[in-house]
PDB file of N, CA and C in Angstrom:
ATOM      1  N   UNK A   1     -61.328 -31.777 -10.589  1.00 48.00           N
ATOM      2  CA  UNK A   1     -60.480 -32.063  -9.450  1.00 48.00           C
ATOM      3  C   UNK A   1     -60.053 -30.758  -8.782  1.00 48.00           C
ATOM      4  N   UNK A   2     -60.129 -30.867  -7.392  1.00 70.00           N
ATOM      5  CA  UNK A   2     -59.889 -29.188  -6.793  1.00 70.00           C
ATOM      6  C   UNK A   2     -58.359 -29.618  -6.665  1.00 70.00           C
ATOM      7  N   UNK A   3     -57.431 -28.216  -6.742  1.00 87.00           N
ATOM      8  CA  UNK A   3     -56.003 -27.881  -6.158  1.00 87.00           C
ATOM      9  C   UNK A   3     -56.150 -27.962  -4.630  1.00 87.00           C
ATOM     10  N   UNK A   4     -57.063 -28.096  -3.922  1.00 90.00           N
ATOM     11  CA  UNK A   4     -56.510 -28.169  -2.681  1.00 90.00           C
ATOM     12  C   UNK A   4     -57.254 -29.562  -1.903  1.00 90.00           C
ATOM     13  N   UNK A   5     -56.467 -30.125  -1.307  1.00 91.00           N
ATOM     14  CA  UNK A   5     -56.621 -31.861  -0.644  1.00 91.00           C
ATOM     15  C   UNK A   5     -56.366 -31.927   0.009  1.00 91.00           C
ATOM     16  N   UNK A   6     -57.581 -32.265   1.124  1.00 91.00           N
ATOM     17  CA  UNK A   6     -57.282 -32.096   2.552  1.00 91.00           C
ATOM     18  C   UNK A   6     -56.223 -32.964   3.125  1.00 91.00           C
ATOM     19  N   UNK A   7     -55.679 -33.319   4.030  1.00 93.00           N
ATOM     20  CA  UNK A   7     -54.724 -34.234   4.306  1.00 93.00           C
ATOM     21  C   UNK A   7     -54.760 -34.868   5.889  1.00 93.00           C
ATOM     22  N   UNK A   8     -54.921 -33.670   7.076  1.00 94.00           N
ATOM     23  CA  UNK A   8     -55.216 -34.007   8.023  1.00 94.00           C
ATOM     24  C   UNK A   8     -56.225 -32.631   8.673  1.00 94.00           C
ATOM     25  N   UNK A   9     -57.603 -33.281   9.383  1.00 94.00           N
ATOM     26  CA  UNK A   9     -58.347 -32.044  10.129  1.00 94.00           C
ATOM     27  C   UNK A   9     -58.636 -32.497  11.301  1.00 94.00           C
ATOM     28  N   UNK A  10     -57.810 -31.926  12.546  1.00 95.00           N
ATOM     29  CA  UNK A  10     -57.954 -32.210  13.998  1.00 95.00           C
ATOM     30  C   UNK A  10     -58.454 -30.911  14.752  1.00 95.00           C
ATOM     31  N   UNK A  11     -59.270 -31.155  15.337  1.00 95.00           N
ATOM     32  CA  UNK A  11     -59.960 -30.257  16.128  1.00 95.00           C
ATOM     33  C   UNK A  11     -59.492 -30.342  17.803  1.00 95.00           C
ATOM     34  N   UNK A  12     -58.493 -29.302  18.040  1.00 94.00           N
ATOM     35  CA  UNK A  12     -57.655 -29.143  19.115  1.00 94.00           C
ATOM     36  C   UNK A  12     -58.624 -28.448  20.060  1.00 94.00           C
ATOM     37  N   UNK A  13     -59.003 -29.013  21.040  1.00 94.00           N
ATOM     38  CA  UNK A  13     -60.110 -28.493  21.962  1.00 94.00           C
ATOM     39  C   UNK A  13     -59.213 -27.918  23.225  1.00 94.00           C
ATOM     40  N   UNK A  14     -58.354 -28.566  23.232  1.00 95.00           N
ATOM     41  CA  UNK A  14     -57.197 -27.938  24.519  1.00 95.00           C
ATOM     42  C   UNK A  14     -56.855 -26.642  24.629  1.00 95.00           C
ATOM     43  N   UNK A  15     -56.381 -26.082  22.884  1.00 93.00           N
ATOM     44  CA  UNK A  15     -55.853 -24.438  22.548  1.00 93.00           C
ATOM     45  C   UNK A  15     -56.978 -24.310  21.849  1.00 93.00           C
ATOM     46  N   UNK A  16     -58.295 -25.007  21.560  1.00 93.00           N
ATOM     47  CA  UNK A  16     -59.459 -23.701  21.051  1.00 93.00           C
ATOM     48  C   UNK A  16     -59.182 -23.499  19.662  1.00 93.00           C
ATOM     49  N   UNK A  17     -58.871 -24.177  18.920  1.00 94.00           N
ATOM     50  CA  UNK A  17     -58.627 -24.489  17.704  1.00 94.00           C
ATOM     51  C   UNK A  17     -58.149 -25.145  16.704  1.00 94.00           C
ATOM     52  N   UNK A  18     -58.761 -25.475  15.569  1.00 95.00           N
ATOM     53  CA  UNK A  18     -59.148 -26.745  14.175  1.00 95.00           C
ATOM     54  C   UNK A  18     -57.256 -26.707  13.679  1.00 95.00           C
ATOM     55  N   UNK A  19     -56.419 -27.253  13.721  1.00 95.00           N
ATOM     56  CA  UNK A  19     -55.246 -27.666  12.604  1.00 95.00           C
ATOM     57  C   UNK A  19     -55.746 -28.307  11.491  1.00 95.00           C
ATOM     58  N   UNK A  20     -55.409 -27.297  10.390  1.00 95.00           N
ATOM     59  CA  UNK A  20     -56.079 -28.354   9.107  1.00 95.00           C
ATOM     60  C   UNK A  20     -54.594 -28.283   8.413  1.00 95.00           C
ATOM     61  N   UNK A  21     -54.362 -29.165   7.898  1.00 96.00           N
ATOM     62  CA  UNK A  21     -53.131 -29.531   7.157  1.00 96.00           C
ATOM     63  C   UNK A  21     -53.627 -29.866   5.335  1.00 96.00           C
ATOM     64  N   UNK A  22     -53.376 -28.995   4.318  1.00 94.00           N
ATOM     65  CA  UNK A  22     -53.528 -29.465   2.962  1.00 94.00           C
ATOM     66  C   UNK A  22     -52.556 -29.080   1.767  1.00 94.00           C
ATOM     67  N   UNK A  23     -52.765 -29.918   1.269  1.00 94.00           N
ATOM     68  CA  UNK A  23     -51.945 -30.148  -0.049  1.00 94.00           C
ATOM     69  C   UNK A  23     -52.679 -29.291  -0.953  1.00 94.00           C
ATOM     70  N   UNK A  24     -51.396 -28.069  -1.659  1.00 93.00           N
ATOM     71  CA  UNK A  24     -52.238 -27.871  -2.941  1.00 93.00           C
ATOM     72  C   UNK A  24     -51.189 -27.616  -4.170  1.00 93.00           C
ATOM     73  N   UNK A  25     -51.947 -28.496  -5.282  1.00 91.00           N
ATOM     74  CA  UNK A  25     -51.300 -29.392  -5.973  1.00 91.00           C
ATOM     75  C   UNK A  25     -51.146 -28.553  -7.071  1.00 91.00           C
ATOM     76  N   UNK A  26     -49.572 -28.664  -8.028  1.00 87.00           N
ATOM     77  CA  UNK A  26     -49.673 -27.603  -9.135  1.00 87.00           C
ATOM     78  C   UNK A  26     -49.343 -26.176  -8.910  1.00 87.00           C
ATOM     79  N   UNK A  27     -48.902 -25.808  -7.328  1.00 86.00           N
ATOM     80  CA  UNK A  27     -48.464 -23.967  -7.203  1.00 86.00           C
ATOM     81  C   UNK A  27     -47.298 -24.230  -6.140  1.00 86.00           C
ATOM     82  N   UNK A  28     -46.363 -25.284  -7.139  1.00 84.00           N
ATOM     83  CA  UNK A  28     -45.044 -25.592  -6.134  1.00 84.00           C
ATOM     84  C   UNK A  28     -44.423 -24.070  -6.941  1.00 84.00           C
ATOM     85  N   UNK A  29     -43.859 -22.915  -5.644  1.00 84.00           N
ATOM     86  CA  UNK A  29     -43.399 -22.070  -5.853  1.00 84.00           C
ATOM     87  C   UNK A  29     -43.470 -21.123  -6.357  1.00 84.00           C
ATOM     88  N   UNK A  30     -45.315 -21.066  -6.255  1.00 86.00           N
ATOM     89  CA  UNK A  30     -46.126 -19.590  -7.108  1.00 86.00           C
ATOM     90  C   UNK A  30     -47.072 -19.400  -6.163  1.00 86.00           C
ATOM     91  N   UNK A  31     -47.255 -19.940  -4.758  1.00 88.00           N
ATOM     92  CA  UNK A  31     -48.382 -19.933  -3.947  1.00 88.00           C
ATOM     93  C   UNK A  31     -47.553 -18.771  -2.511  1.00 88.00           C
ATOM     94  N   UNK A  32     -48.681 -17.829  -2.190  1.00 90.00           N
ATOM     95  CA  UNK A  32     -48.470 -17.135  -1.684  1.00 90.00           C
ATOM     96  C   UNK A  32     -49.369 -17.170  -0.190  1.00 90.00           C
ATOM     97  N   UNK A  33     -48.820 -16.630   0.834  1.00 90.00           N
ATOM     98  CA  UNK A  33     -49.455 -16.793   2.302  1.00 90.00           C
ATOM     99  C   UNK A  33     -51.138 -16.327   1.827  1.00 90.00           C
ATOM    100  N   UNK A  34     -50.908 -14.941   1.412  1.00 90.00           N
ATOM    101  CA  UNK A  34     -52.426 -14.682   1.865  1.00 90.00           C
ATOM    102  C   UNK A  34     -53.405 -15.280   0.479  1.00 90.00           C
ATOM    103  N   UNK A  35     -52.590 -15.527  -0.448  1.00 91.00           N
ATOM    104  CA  UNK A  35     -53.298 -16.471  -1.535  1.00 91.00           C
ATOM    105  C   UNK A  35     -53.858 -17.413  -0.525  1.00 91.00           C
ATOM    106  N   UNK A  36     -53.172 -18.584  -0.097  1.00 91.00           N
ATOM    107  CA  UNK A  36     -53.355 -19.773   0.333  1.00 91.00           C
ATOM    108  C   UNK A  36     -54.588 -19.327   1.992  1.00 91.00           C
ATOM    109  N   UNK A  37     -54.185 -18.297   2.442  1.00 92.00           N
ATOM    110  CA  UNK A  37     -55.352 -18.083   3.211  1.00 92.00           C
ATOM    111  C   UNK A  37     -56.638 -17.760   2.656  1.00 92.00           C
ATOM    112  N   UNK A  38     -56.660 -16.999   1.349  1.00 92.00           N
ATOM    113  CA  UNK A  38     -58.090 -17.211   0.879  1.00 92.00           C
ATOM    114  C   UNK A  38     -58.863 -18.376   0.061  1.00 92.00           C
ATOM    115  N   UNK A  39     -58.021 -19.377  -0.570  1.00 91.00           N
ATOM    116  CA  UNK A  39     -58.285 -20.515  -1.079  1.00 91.00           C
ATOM    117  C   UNK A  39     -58.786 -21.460  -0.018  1.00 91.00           C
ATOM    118  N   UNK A  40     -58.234 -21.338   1.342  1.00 92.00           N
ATOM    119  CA  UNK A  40     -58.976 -22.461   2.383  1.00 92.00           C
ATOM    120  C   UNK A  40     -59.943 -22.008   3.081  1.00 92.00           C
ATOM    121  N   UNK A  41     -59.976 -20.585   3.075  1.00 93.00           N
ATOM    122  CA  UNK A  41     -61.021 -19.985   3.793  1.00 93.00           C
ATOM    123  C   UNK A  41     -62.277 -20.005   2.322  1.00 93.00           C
ATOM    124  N   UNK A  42     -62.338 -20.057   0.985  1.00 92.00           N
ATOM    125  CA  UNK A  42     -63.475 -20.328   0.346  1.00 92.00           C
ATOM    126  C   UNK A  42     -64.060 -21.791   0.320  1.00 92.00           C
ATOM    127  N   UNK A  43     -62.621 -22.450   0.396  1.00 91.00           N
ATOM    128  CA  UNK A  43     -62.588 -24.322   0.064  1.00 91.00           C
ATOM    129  C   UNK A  43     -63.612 -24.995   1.225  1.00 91.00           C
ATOM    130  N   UNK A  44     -62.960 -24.333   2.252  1.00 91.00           N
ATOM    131  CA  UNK A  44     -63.324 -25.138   3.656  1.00 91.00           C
ATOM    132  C   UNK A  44     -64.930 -24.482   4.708  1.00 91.00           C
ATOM    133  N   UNK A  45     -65.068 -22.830   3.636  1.00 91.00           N
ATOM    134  CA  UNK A  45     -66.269 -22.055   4.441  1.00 91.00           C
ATOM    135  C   UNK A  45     -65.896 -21.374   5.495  1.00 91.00           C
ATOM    136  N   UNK A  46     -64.503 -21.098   5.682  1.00 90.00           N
ATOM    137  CA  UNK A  46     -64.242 -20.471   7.030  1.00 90.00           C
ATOM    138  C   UNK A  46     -64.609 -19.191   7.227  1.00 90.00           C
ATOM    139  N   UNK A  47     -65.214 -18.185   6.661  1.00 90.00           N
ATOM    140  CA  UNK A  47     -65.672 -17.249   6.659  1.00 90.00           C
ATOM    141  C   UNK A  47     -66.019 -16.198   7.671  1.00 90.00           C
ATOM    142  N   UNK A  48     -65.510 -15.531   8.566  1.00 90.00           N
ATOM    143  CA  UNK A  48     -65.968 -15.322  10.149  1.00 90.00           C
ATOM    144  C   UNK A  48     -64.768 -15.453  10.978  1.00 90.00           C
ATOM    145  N   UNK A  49     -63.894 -16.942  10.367  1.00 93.00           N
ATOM    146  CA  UNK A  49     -63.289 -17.391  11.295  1.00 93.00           C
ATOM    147  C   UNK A  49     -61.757 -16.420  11.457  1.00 93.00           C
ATOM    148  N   UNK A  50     -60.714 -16.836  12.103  1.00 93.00           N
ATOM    149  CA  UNK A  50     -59.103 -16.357  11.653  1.00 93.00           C
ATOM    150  C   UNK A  50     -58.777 -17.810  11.426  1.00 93.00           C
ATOM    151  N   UNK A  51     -58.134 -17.522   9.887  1.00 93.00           N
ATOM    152  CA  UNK A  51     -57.164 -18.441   9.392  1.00 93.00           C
ATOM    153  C   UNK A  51     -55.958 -17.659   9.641  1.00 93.00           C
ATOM    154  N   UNK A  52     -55.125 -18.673  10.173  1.00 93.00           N
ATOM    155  CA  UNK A  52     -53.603 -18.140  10.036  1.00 93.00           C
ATOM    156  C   UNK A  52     -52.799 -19.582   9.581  1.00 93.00           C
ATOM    157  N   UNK A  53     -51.442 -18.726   8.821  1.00 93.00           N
ATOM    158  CA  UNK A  53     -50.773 -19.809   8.152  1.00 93.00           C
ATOM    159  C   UNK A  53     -49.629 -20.195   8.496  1.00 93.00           C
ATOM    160  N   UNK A  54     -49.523 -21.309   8.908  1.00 93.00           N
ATOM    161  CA  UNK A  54     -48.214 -21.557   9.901  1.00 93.00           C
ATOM    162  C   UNK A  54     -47.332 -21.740   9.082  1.00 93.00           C
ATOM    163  N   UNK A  55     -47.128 -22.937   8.110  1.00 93.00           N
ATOM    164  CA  UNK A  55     -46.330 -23.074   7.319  1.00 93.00           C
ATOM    165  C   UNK A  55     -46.839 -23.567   6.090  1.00 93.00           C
ATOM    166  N   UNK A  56     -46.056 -23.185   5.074  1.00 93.00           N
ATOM    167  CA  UNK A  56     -46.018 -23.449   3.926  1.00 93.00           C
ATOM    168  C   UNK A  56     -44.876 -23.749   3.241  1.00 93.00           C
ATOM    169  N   UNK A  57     -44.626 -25.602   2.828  1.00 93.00           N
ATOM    170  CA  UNK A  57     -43.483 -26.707   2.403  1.00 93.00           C
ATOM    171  C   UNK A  57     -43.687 -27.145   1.281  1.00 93.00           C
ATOM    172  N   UNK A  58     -42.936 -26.713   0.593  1.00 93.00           N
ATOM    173  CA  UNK A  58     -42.430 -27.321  -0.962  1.00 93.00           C
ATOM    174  C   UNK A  58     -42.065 -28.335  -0.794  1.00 93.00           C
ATOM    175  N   UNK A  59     -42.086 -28.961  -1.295  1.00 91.00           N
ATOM    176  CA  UNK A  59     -41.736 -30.570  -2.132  1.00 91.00           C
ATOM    177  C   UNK A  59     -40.585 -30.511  -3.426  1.00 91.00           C
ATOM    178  N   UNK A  60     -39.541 -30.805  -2.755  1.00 91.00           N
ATOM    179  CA  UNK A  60     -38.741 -31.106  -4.209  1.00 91.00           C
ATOM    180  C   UNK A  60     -38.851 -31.590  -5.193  1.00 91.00           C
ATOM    181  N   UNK A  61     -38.638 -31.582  -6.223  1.00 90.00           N
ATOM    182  CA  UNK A  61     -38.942 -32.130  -7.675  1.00 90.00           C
ATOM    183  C   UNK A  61     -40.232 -31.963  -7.947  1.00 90.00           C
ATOM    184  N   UNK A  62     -41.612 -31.701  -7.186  1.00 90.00           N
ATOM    185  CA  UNK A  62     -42.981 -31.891  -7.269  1.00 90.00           C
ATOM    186  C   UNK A  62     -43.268 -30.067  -7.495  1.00 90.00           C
ATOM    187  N   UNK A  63     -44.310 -30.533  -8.095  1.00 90.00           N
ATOM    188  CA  UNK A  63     -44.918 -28.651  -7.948  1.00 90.00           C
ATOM    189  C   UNK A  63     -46.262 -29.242  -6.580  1.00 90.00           C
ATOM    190  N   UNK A  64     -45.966 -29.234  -5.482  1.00 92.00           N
ATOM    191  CA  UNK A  64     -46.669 -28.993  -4.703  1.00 92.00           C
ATOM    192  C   UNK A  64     -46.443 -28.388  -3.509  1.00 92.00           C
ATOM    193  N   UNK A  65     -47.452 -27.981  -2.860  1.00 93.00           N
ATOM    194  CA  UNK A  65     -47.414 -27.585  -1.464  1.00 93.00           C
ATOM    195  C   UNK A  65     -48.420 -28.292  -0.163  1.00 93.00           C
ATOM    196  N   UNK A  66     -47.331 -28.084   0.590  1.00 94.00           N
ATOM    197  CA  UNK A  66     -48.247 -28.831   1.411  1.00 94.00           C
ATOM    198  C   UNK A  66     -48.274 -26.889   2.737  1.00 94.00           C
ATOM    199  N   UNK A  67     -49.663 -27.319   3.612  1.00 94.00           N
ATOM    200  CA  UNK A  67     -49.912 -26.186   4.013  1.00 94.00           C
ATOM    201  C   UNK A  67     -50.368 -26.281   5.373  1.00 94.00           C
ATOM    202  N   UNK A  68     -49.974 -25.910   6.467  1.00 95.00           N
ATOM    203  CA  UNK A  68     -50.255 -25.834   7.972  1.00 95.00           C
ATOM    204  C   UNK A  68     -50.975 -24.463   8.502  1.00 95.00           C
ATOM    205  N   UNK A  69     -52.372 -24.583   8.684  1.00 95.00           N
ATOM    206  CA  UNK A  69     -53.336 -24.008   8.726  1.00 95.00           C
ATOM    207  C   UNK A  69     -53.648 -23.797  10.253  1.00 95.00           C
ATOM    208  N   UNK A  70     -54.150 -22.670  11.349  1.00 95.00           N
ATOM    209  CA  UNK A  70     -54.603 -23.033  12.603  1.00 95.00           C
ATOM    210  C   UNK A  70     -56.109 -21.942  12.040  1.00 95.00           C
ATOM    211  N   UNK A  71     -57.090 -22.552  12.612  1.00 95.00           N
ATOM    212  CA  UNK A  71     -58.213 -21.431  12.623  1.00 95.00           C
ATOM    213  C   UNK A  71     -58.583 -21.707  13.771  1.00 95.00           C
ATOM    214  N   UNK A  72     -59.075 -20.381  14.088  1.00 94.00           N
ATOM    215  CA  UNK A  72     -59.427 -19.765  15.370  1.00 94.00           C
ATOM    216  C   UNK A  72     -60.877 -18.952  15.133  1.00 94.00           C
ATOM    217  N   UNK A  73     -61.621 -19.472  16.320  1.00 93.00           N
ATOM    218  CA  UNK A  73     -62.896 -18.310  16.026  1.00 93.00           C
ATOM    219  C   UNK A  73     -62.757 -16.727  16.867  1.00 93.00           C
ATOM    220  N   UNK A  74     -62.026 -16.563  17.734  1.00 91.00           N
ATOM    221  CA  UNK A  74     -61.476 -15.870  18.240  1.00 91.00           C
ATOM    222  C   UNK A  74     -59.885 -15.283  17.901  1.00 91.00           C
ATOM    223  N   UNK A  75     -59.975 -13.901  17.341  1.00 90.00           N
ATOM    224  CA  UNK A  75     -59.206 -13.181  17.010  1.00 90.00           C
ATOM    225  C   UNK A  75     -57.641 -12.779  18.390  1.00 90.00           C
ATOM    226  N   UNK A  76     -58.372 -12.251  19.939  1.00 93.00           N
ATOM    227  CA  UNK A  76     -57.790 -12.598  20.800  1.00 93.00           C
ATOM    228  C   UNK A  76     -56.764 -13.349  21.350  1.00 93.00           C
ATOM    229  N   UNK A  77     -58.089 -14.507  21.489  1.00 93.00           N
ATOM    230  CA  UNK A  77     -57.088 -15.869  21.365  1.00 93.00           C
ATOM    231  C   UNK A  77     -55.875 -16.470  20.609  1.00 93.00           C
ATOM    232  N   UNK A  78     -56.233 -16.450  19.382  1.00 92.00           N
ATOM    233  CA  UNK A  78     -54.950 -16.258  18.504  1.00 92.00           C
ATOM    234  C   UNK A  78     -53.859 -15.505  18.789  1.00 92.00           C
ATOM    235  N   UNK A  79     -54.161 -14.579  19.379  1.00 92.00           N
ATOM    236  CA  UNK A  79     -52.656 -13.685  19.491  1.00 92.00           C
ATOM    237  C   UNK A  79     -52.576 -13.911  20.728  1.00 92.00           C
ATOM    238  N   UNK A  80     -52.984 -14.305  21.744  1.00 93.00           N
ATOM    239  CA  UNK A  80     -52.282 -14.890  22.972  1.00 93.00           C
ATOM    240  C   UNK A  80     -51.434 -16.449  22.726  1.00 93.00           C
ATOM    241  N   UNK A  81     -52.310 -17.372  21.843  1.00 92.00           N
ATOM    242  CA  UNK A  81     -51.260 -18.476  21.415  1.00 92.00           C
ATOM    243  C   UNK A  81     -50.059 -17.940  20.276  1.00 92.00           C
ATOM    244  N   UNK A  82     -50.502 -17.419  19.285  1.00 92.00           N
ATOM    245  CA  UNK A  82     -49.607 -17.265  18.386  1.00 92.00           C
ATOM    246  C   UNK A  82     -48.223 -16.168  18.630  1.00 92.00           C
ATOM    247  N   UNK A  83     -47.132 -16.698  18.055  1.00 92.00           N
ATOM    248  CA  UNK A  83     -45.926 -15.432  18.164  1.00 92.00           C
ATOM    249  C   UNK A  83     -46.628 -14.229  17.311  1.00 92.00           C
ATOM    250  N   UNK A  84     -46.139 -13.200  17.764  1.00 92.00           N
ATOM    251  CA  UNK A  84     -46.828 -11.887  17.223  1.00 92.00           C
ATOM    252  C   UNK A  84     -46.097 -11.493  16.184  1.00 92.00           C
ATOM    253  N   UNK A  85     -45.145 -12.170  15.346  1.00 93.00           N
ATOM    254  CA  UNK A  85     -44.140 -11.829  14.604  1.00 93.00           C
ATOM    255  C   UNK A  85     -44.682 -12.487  13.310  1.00 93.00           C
ATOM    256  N   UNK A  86     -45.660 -13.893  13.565  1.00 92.00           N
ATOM    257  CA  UNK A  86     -46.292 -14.003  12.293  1.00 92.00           C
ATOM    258  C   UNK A  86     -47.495 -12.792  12.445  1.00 92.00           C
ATOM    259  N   UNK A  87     -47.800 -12.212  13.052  1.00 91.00           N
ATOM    260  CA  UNK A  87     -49.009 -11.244  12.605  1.00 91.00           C
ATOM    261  C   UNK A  87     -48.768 -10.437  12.196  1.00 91.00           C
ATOM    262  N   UNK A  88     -47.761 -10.070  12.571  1.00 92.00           N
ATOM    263  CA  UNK A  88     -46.825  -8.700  11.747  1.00 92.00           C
ATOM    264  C   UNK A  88     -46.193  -8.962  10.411  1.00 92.00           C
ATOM    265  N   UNK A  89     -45.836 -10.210  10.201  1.00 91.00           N
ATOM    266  CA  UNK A  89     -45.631 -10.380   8.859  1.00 91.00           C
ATOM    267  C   UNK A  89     -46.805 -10.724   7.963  1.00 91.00           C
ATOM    268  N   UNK A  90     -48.196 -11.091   8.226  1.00 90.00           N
ATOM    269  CA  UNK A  90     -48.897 -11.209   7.704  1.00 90.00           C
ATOM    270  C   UNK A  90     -49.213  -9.214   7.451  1.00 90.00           C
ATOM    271  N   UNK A  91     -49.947  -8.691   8.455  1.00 91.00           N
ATOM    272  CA  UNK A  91     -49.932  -7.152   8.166  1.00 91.00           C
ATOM    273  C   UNK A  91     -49.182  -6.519   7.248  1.00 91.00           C
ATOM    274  N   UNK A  92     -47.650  -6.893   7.502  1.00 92.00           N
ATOM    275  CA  UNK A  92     -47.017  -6.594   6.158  1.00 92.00           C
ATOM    276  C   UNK A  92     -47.246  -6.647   4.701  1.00 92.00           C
ATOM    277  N   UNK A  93     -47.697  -8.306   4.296  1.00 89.00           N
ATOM    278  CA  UNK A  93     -48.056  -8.351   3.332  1.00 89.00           C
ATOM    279  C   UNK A  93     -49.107  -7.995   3.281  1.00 89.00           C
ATOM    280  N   UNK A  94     -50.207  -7.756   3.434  1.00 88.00           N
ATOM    281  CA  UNK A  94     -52.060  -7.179   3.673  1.00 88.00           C
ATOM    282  C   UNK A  94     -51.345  -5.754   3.573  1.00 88.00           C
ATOM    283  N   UNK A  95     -50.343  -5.112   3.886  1.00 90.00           N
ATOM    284  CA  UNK A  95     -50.200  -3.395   3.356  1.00 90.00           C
ATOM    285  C   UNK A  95     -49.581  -4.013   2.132  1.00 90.00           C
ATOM    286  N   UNK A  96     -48.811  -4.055   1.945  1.00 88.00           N
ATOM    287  CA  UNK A  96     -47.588  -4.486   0.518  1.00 88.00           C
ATOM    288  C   UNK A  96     -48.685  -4.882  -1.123  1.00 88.00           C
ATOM    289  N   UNK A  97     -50.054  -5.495  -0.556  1.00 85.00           N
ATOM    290  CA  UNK A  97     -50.570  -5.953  -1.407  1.00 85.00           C
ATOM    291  C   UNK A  97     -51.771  -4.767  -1.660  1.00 85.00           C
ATOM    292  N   UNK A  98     -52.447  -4.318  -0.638  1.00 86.00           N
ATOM    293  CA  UNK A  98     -53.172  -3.191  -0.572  1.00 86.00           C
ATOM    294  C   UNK A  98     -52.666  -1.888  -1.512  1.00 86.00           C
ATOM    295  N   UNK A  99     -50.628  -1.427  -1.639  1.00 86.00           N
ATOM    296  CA  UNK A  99     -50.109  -0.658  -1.937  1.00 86.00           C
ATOM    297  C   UNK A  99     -50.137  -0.796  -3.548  1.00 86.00           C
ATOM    298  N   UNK A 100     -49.807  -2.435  -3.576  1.00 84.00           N
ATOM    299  CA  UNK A 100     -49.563  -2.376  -5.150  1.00 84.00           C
ATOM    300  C   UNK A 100     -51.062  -2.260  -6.021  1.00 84.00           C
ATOM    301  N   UNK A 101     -52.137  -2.403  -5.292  1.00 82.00           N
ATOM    302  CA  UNK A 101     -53.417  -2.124  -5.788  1.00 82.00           C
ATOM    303  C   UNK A 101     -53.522  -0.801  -5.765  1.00 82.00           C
ATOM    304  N   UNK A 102     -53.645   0.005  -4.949  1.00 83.00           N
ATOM    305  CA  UNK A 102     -53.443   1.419  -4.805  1.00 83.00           C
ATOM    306  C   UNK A 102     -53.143   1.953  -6.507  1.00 83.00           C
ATOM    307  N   UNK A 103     -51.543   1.739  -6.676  1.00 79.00           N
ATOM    308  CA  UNK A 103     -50.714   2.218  -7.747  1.00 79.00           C
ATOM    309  C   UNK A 103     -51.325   1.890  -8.883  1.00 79.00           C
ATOM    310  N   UNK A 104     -51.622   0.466  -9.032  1.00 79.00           N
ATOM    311  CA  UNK A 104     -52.406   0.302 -10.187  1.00 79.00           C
ATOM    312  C   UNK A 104     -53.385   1.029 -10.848  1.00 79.00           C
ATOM    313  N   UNK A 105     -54.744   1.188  -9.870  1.00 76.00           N
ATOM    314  CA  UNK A 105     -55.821   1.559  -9.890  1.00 76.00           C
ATOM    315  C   UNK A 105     -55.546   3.210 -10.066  1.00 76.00           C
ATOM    316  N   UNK A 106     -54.345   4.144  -9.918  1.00 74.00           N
ATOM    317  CA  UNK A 106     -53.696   5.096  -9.816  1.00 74.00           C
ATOM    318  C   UNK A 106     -53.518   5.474 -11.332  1.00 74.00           C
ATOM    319  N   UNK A 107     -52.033   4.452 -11.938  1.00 72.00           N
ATOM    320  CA  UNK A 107     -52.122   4.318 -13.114  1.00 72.00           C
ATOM    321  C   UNK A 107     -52.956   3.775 -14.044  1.00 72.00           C
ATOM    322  N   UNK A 108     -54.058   3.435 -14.024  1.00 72.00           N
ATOM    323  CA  UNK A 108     -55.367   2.879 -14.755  1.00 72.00           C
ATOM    324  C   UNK A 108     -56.022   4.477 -15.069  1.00 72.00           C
ATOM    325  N   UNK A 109     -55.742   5.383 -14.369  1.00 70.00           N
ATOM    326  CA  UNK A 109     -56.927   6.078 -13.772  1.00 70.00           C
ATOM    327  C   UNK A 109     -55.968   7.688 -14.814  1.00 70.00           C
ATOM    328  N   UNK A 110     -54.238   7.375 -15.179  1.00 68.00           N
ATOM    329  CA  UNK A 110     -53.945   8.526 -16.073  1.00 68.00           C
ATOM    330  C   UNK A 110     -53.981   7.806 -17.385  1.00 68.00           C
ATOM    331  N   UNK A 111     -54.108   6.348 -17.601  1.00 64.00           N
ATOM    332  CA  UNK A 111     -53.863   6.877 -18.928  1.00 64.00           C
ATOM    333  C   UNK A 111     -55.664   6.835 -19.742  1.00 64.00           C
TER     334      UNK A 111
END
């Protein structure tokens, strides 16, 4: 059984891009943005494309998540629809996660 279940996939031809909406089951409150962007981008083949992650909703009492997805084949485009404040917080984490690899691979490397 896969952790991630699709729930709704509409293909928005108006703004030029797929809303996929999914559930993934079992990482209520251990699931992370750019985690969850690479799990739908292997799940679904998006490969090429921009996934960006709109939201991500816990479920009380449940360990699940449910997940609001826009992909875009155009990088551009995206940032003319999207607020630029999720791109910057995504960048954030893409350095933050880049850094703590850095250090690791740093300390791997004295002892």
């Amino acid at each position: 059984m896969s952790i991630i279940q699709m729930v709704n996939d509409v293909n928005n031809t108006f703004l030029s891009r797929r809303e996929l909406i999914c559930n993934f089951t079992g990482l209520g409150g251990k699931l992370k943005k750019l985690e969850a962007i690479d799990m739908v981008t292997k799940e679904f083949k998006l490969s090429g494309k921009v996934v960006i992650p709109m939201r991500l909703k816990t479920h009380v009492g449940k360990p699940l998540v449910t997940g609001t997805f826009y992909i875009y084949d155009d990088e551009v485009l995206a940032k003319k629809h999207i607020n630029p404040v999720i791109f910057e917080r995504l960048e954030k984490s893409k350095s933050k996660l880049a850094e703590t690899e850095t250090s690791t691979t740093e300390s791997e490397k004295t002892e």
